[in-house]
PDB file of C-alpha atoms in Angstrom:
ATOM      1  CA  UNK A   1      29.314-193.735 175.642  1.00  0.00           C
ATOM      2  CA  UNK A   2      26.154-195.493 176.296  1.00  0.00           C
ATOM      3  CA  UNK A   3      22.615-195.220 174.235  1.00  0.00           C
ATOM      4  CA  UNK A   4      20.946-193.731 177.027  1.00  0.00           C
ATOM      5  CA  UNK A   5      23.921-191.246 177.858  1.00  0.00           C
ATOM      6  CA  UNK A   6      23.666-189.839 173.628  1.00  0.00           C
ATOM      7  CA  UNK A   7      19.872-189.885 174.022  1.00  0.00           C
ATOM      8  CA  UNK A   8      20.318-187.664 177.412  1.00  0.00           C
ATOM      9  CA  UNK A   9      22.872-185.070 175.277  1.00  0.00           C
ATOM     10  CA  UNK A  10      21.104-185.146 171.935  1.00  0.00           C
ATOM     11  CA  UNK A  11      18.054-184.115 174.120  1.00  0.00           C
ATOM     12  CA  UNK A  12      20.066-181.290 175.872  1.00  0.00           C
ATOM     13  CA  UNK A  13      21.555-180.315 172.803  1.00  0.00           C
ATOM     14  CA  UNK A  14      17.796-179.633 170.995  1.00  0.00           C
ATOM     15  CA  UNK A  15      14.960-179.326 174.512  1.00  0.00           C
ATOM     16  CA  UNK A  16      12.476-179.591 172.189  1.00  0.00           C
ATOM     17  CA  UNK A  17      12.352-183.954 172.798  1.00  0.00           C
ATOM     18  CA  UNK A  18      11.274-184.313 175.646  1.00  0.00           C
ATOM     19  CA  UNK A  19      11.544-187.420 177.187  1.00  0.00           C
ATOM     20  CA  UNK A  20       7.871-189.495 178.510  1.00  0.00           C
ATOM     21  CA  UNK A  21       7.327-191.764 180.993  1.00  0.00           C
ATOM     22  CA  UNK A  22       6.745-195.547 179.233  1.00  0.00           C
ATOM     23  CA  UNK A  23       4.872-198.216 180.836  1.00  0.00           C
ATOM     24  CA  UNK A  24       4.168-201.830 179.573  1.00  0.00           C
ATOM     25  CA  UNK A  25       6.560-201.349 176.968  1.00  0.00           C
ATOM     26  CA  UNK A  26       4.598-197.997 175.527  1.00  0.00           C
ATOM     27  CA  UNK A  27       5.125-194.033 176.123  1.00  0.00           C
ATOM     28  CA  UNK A  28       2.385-192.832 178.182  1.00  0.00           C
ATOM     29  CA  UNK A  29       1.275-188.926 176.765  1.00  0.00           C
ATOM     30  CA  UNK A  30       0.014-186.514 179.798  1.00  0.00           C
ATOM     31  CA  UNK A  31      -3.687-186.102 178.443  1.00  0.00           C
ATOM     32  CA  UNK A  32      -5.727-182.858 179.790  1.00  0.00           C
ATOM     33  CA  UNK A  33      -9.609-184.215 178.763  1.00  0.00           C
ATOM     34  CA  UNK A  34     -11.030-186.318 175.909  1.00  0.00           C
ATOM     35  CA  UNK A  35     -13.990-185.238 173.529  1.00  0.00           C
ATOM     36  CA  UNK A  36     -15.930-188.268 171.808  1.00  0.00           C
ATOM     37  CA  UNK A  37     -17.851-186.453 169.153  1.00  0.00           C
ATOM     38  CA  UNK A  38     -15.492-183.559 168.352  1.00  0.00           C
ATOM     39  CA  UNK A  39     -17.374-181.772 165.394  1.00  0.00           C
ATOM     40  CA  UNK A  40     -14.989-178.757 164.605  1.00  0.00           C
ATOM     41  CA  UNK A  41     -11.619-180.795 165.200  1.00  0.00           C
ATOM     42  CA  UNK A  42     -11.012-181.608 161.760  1.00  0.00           C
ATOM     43  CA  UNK A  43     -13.442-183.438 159.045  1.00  0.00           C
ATOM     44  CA  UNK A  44     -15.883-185.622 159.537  1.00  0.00           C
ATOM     45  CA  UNK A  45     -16.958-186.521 163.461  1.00  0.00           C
ATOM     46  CA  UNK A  46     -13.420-186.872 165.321  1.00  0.00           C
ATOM     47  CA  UNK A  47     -12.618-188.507 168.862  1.00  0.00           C
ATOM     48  CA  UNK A  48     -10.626-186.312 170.208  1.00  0.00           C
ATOM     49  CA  UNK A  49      -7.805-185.531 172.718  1.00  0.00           C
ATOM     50  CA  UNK A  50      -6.663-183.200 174.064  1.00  0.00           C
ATOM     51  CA  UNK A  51      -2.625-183.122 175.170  1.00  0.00           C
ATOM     52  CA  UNK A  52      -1.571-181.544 178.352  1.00  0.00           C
ATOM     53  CA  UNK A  53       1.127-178.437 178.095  1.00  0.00           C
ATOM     54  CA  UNK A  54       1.735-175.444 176.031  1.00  0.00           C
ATOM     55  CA  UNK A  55       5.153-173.471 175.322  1.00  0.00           C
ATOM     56  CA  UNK A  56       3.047-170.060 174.010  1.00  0.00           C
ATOM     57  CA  UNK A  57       1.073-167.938 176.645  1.00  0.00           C
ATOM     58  CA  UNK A  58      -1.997-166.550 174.062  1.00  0.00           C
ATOM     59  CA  UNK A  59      -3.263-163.822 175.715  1.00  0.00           C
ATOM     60  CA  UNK A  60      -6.926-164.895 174.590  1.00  0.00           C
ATOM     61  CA  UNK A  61      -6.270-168.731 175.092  1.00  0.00           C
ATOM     62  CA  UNK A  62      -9.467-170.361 176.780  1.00  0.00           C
ATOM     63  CA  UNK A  63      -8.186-173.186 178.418  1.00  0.00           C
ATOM     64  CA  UNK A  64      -5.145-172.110 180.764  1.00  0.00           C
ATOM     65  CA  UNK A  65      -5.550-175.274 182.298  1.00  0.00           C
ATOM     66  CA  UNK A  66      -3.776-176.937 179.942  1.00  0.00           C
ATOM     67  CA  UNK A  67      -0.515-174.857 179.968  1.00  0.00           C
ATOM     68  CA  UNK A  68       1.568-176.439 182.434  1.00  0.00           C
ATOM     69  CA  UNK A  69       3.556-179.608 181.429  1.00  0.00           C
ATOM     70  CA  UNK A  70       4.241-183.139 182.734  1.00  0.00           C
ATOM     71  CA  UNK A  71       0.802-183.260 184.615  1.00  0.00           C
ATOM     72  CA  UNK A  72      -2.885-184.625 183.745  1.00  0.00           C
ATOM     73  CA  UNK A  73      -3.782-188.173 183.099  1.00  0.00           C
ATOM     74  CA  UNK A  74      -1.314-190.581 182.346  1.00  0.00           C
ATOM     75  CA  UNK A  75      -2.476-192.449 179.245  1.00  0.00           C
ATOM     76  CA  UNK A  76      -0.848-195.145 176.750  1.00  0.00           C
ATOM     77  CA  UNK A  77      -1.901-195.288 173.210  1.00  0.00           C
ATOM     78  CA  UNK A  78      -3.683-198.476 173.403  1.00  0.00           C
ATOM     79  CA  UNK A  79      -5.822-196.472 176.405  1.00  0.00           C
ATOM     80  CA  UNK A  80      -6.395-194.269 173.964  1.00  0.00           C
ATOM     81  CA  UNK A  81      -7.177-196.321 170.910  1.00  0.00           C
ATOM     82  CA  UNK A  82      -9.292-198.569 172.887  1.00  0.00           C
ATOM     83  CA  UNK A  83     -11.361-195.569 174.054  1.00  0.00           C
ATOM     84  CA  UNK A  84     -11.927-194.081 170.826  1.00  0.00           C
ATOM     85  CA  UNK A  85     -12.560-197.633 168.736  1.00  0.00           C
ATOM     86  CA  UNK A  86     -16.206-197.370 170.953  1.00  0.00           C
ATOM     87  CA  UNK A  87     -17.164-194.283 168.650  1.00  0.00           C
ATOM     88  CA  UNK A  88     -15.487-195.862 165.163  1.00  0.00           C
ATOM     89  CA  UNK A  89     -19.169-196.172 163.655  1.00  0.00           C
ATOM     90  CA  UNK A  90     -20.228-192.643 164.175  1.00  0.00           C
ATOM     91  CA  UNK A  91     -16.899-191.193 162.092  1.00  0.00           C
ATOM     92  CA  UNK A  92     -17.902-192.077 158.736  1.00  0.00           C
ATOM     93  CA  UNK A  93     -15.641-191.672 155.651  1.00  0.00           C
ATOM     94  CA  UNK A  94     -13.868-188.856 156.779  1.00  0.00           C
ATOM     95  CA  UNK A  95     -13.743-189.052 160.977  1.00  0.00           C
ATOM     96  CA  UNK A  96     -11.269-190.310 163.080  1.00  0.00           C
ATOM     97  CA  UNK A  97      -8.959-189.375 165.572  1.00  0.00           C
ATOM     98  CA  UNK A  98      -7.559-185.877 166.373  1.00  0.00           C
ATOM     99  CA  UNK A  99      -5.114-185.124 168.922  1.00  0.00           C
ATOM    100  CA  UNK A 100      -5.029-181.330 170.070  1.00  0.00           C
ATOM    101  CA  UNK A 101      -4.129-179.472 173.345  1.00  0.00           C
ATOM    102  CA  UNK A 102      -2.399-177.593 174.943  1.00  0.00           C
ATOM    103  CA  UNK A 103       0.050-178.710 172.152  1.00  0.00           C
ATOM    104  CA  UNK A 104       0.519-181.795 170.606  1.00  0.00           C
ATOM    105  CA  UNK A 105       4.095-181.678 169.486  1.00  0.00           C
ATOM    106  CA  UNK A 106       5.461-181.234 173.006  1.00  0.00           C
ATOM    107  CA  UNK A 107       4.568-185.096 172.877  1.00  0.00           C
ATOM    108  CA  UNK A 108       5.487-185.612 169.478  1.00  0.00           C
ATOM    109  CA  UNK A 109       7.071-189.182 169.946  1.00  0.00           C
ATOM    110  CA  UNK A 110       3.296-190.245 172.053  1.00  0.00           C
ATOM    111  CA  UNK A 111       1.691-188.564 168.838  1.00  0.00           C
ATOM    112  CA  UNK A 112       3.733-191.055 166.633  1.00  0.00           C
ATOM    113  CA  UNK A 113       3.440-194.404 168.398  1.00  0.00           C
ATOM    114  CA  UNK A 114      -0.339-193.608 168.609  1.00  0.00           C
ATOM    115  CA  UNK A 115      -0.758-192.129 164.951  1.00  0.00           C
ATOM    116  CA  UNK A 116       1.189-195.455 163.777  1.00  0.00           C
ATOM    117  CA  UNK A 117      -1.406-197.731 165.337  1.00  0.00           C
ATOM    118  CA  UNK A 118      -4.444-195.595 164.124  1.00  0.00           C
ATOM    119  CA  UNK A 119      -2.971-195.985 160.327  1.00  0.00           C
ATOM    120  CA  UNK A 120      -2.302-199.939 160.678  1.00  0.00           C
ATOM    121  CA  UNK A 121      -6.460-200.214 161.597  1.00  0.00           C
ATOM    122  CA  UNK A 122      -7.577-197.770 159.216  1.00  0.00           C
ATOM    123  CA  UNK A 123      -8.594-194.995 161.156  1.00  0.00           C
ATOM    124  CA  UNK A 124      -8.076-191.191 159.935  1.00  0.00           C
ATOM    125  CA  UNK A 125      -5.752-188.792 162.006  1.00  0.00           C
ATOM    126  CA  UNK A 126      -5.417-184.976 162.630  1.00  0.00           C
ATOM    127  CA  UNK A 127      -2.919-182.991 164.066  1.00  0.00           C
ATOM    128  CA  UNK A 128      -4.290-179.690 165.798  1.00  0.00           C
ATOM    129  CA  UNK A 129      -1.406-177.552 167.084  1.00  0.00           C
ATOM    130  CA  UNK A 130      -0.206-174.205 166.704  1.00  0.00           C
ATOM    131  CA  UNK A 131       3.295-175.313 165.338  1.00  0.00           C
ATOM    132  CA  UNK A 132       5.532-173.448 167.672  1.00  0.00           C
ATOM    133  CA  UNK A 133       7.907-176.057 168.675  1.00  0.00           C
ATOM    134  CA  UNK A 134       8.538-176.957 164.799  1.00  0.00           C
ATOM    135  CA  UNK A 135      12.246-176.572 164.134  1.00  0.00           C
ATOM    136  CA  UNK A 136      14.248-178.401 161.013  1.00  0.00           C
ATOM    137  CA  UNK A 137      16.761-178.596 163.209  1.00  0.00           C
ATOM    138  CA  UNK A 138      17.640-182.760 164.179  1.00  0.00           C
ATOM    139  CA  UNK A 139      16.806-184.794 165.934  1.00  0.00           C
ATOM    140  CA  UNK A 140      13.299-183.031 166.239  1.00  0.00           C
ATOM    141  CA  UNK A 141      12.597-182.439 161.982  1.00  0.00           C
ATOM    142  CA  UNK A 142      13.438-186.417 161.568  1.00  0.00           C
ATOM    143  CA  UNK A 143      10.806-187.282 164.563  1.00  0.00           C
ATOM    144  CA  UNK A 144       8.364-185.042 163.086  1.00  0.00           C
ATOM    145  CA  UNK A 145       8.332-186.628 159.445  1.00  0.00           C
ATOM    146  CA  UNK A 146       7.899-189.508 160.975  1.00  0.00           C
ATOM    147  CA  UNK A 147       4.633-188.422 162.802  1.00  0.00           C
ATOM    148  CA  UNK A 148       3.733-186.892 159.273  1.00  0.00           C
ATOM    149  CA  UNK A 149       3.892-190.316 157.799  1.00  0.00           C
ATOM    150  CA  UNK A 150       1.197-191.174 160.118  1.00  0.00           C
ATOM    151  CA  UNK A 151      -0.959-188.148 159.961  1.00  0.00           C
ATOM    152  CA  UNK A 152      -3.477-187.299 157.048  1.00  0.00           C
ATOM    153  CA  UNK A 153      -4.563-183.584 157.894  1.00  0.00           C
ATOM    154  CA  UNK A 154      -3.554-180.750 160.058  1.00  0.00           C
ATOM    155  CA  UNK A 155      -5.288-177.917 161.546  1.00  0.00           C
ATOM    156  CA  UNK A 156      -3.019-175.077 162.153  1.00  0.00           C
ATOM    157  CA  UNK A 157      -3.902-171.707 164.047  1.00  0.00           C
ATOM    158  CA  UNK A 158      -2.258-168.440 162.507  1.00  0.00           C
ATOM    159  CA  UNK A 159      -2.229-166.428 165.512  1.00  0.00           C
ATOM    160  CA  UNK A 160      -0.844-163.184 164.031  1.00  0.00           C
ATOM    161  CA  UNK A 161       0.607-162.572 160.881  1.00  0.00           C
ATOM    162  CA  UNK A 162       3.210-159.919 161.803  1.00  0.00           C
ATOM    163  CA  UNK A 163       5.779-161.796 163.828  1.00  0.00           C
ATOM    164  CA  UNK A 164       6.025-158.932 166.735  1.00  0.00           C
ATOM    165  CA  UNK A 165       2.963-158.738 167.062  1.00  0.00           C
ATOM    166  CA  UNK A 166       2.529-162.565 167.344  1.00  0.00           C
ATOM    167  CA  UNK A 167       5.314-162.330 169.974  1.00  0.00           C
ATOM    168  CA  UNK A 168       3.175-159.633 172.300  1.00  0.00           C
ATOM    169  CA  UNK A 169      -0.018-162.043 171.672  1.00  0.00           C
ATOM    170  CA  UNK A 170       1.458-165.333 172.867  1.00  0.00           C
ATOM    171  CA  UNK A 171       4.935-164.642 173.968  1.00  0.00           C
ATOM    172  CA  UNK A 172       6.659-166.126 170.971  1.00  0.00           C
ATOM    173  CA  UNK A 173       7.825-164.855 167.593  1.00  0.00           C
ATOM    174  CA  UNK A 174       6.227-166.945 164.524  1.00  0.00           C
ATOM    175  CA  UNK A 175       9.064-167.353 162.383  1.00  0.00           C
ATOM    176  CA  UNK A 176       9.200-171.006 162.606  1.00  0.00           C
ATOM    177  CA  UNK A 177       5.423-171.467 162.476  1.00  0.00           C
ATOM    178  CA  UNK A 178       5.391-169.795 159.265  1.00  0.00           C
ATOM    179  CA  UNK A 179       8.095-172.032 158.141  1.00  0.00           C
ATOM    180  CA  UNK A 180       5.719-175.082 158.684  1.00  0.00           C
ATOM    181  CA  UNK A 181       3.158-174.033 157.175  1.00  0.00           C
ATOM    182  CA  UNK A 182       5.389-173.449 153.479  1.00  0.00           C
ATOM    183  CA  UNK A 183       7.044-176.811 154.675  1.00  0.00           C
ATOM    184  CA  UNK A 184       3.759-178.437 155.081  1.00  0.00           C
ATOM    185  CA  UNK A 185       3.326-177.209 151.352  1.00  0.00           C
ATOM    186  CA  UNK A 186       6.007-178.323 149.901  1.00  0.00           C
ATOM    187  CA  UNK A 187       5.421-181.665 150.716  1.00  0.00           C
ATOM    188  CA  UNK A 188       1.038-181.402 150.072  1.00  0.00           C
ATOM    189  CA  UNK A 189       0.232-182.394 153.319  1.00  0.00           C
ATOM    190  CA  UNK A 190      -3.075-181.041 153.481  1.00  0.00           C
ATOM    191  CA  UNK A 191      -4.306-179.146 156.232  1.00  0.00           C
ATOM    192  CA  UNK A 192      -6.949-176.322 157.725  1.00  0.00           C
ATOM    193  CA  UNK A 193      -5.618-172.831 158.362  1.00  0.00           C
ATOM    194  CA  UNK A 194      -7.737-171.114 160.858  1.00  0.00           C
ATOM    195  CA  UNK A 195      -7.796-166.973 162.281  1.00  0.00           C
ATOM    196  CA  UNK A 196      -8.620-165.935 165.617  1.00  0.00           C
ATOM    197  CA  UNK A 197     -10.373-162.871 165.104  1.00  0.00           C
ATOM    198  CA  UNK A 198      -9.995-160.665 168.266  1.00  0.00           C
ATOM    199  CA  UNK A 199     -10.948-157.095 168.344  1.00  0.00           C
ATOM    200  CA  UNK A 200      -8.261-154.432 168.380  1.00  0.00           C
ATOM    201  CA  UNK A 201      -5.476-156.798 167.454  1.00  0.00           C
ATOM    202  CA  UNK A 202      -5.794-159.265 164.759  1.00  0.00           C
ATOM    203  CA  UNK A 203      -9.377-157.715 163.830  1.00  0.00           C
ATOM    204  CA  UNK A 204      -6.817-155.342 161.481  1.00  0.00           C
ATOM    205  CA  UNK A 205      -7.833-155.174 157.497  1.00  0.00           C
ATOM    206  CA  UNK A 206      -4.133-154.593 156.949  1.00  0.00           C
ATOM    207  CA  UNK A 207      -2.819-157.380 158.846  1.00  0.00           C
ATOM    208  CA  UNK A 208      -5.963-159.426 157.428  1.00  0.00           C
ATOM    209  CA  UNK A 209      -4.483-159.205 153.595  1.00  0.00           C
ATOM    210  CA  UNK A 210      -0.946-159.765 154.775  1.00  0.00           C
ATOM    211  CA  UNK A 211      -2.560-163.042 156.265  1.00  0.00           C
ATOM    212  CA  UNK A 212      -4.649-163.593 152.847  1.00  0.00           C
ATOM    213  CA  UNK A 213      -1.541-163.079 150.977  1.00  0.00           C
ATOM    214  CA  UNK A 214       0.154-165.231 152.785  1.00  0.00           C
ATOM    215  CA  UNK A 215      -2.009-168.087 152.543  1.00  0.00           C
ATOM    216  CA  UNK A 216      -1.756-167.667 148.745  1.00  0.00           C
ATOM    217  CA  UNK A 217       1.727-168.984 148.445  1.00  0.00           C
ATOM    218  CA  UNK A 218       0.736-171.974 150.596  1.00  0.00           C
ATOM    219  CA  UNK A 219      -0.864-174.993 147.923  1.00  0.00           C
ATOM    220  CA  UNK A 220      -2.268-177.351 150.736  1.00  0.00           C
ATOM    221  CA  UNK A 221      -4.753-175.668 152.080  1.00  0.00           C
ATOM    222  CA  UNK A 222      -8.402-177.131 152.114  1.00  0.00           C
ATOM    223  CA  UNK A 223     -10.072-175.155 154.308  1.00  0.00           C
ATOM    224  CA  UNK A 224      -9.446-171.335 155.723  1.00  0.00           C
ATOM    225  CA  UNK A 225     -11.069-170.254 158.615  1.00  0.00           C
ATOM    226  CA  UNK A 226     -11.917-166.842 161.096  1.00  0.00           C
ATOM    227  CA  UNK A 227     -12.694-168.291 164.674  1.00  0.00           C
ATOM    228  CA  UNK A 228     -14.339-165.323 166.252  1.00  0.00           C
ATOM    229  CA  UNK A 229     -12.978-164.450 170.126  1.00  0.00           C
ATOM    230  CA  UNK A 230     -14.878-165.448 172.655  1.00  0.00           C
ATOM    231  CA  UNK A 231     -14.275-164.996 176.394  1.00  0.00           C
ATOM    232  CA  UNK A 232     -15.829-168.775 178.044  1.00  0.00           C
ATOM    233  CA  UNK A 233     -12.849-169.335 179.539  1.00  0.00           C
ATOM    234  CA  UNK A 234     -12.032-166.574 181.446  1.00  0.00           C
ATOM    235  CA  UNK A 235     -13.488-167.977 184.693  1.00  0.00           C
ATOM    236  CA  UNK A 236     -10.858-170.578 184.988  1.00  0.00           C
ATOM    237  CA  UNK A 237      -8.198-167.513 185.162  1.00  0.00           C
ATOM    238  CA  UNK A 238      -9.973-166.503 188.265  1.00  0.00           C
ATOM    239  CA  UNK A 239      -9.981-169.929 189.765  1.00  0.00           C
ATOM    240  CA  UNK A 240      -5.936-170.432 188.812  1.00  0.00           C
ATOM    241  CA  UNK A 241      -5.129-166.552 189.716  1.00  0.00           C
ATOM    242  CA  UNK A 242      -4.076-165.594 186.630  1.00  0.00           C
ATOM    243  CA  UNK A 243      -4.338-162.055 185.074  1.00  0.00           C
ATOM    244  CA  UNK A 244      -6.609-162.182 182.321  1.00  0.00           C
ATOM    245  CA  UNK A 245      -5.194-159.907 180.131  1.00  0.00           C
ATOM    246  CA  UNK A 246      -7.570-159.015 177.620  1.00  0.00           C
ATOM    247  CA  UNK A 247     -10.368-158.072 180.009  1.00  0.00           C
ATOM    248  CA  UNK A 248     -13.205-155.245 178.444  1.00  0.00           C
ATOM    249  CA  UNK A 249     -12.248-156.948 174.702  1.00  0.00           C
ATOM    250  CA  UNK A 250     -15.675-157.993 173.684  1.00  0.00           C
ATOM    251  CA  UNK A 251     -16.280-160.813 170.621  1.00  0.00           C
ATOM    252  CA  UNK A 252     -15.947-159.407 167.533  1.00  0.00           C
ATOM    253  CA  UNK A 253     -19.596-158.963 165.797  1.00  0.00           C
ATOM    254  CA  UNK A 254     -21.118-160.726 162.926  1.00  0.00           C
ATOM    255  CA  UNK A 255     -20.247-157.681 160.638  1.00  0.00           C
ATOM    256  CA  UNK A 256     -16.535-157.979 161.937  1.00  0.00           C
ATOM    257  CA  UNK A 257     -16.455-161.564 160.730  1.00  0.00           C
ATOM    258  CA  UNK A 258     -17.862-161.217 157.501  1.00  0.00           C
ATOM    259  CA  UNK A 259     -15.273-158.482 156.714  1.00  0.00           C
ATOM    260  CA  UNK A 260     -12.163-160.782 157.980  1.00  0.00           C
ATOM    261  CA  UNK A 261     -13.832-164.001 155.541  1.00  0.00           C
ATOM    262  CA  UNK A 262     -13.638-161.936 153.013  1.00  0.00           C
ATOM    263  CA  UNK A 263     -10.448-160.561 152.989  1.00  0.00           C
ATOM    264  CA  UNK A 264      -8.963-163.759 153.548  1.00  0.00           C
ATOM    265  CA  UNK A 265     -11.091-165.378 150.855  1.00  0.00           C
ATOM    266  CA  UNK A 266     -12.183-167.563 152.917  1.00  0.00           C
ATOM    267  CA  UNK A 267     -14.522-169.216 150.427  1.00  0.00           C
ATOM    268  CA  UNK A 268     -12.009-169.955 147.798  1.00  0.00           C
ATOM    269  CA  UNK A 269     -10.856-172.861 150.054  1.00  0.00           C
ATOM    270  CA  UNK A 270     -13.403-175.621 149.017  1.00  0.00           C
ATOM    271  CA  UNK A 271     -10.977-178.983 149.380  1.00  0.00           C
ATOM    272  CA  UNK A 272     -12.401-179.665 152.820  1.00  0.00           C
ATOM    273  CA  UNK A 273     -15.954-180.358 150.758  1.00  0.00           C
ATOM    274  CA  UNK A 274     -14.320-183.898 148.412  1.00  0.00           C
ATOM    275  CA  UNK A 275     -11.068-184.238 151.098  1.00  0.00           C
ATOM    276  CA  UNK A 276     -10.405-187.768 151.889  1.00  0.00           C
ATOM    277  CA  UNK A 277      -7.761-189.863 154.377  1.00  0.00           C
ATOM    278  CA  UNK A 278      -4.543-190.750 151.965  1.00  0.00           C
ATOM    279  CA  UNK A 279      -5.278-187.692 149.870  1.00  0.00           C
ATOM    280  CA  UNK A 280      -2.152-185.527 149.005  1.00  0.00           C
ATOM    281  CA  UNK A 281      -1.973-181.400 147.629  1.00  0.00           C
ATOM    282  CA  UNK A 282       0.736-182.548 145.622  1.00  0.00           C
ATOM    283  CA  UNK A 283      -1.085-185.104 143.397  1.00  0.00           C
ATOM    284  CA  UNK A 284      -4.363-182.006 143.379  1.00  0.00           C
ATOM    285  CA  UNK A 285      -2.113-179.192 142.820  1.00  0.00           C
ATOM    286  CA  UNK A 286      -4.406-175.483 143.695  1.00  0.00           C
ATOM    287  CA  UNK A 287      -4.081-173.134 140.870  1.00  0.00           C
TER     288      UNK A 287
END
């Protein structure tokens, strides 16, 4: 059996590899926009991009645009690299490069080769995804610690805490997302958590505490956020015909959001403040 013929079945066997287009010897990654001076996509001032496809269907997701796979620009990670190197003296200490979407890990193996470059020149990187494709299940679990290697932070969205209710928000359970974050923690990668707060559905002081408690358990956590709902993206429902399917839910008010920081102690997650690139949970173990 050839290499290419075990690739093909291996990749059967788990769908969540998928396989990318290469050109000039590198895997190209289908790329949805870019952001130069990314402010809230991780620490410091970021260059960021933003990855083309998206397994989950969020029912409050504001860029719809970037569901659909396999389309967008075509871009290798010296494109990339090359691009962002124009903004290196505006990151600072703690900037860099963060790659977001849609969701990242549907290019996983794009994330790596790009990730590894960044690392070799110095440059900080940040994983913003939503975790659903993570699986310890090979080959994907082996690919991923290898992007890990590369990658000093991650921002992860906890969409819903209770995992049917996560399913009627975005289509999928969160079993496995939950899983990443307490794998994420046993091995003190650091990372953001961050709560959409949406009226009516995760805007719930019960399921708030289960999400607080939750958090708890997890020792890697430098900064927790509560992302209020917002509706700017609805427009671009109307221009793909698409249902928008929480129409008359309204953003949540400042009150709201002061009562959802608080219950998930937001404020007792202070790492993001003296965080640095190379710095593990495991050698600043939280109490």
């Amino acid at each position: 059996m050839s290499t290419e013929t075990r690739i093909r079945k291996t990749r059967k066997r788990n769908p969540r590899l998928r396989p990318l287009p290469m050109r000039d010897g590198q895997i190209e990654g289908y790329v949805h926009s870019i952001e130069t001076f990314g402010a809230v996509d991780g620490p410091g001032i970021r260059f960021v991009a933003f990855m083309q496809g998206c397994n989950m269907r969020c029912k409050f997701c504001h860029n719809p645009d970037t569901w659909k796979k396999n389309v967008g620009t075509k871009m290798t990670s010296d494109e990339i690299l090359n691009q962002a190197l124009s903004y290196k003296d505006f990151w600072g200490d703690k900037g860099g490069i963060t790659l977001s979407g849609g969701e990242i890990l549907l290019q996983i193996e794009f994330a790596t080769e790009l990730f590894t470059k960044c690392k070799k020149l110095g440059i900080s990187t940040c994983l913003d995804t939503c975790g659903q494709p993570f699986t310890r299940r090979e080959p994907w679990f082996s690919q991923f610690n290898k992007l890990l290697d590369v990658t000093d932070i991650l921002l992860l969205d906890i969409k819903h805490i209770n995992s049917e209710e996560h399913r009627k928000l975005t289509g999928y359970p969160n079993d496995n997302i939950l899983d990443l974050a307490r794998y994420l923690s046993e091995i003190g990668k650091p990372m953001w958590v961050r709560q959409v707060l949406i009226p009516t559905i995760t805007d719930n002081d019960k399921f708030l505490a289960e999400t607080s408690d939750f958090v708890k358990t997890l020792h890697n956590v430098e900064k927790f956020e509560v992302l209020p709902y917002h509706t700017m993206g609805v427009h671009k429902y109307a221009e793909m015909g698409v249902k928008y399917r929480l129409d008359g839910i309204e953003p949540p008010s400042d009150e709201h959001v002061a009562n959802a920081q608080k219950l998930l102690h937001c404020a007792d997650y202070q790492g993001y403040q003296t965080w640095k690139p190379g710095d593990s949970t495991l050698e600043h173990p939280v109490s």
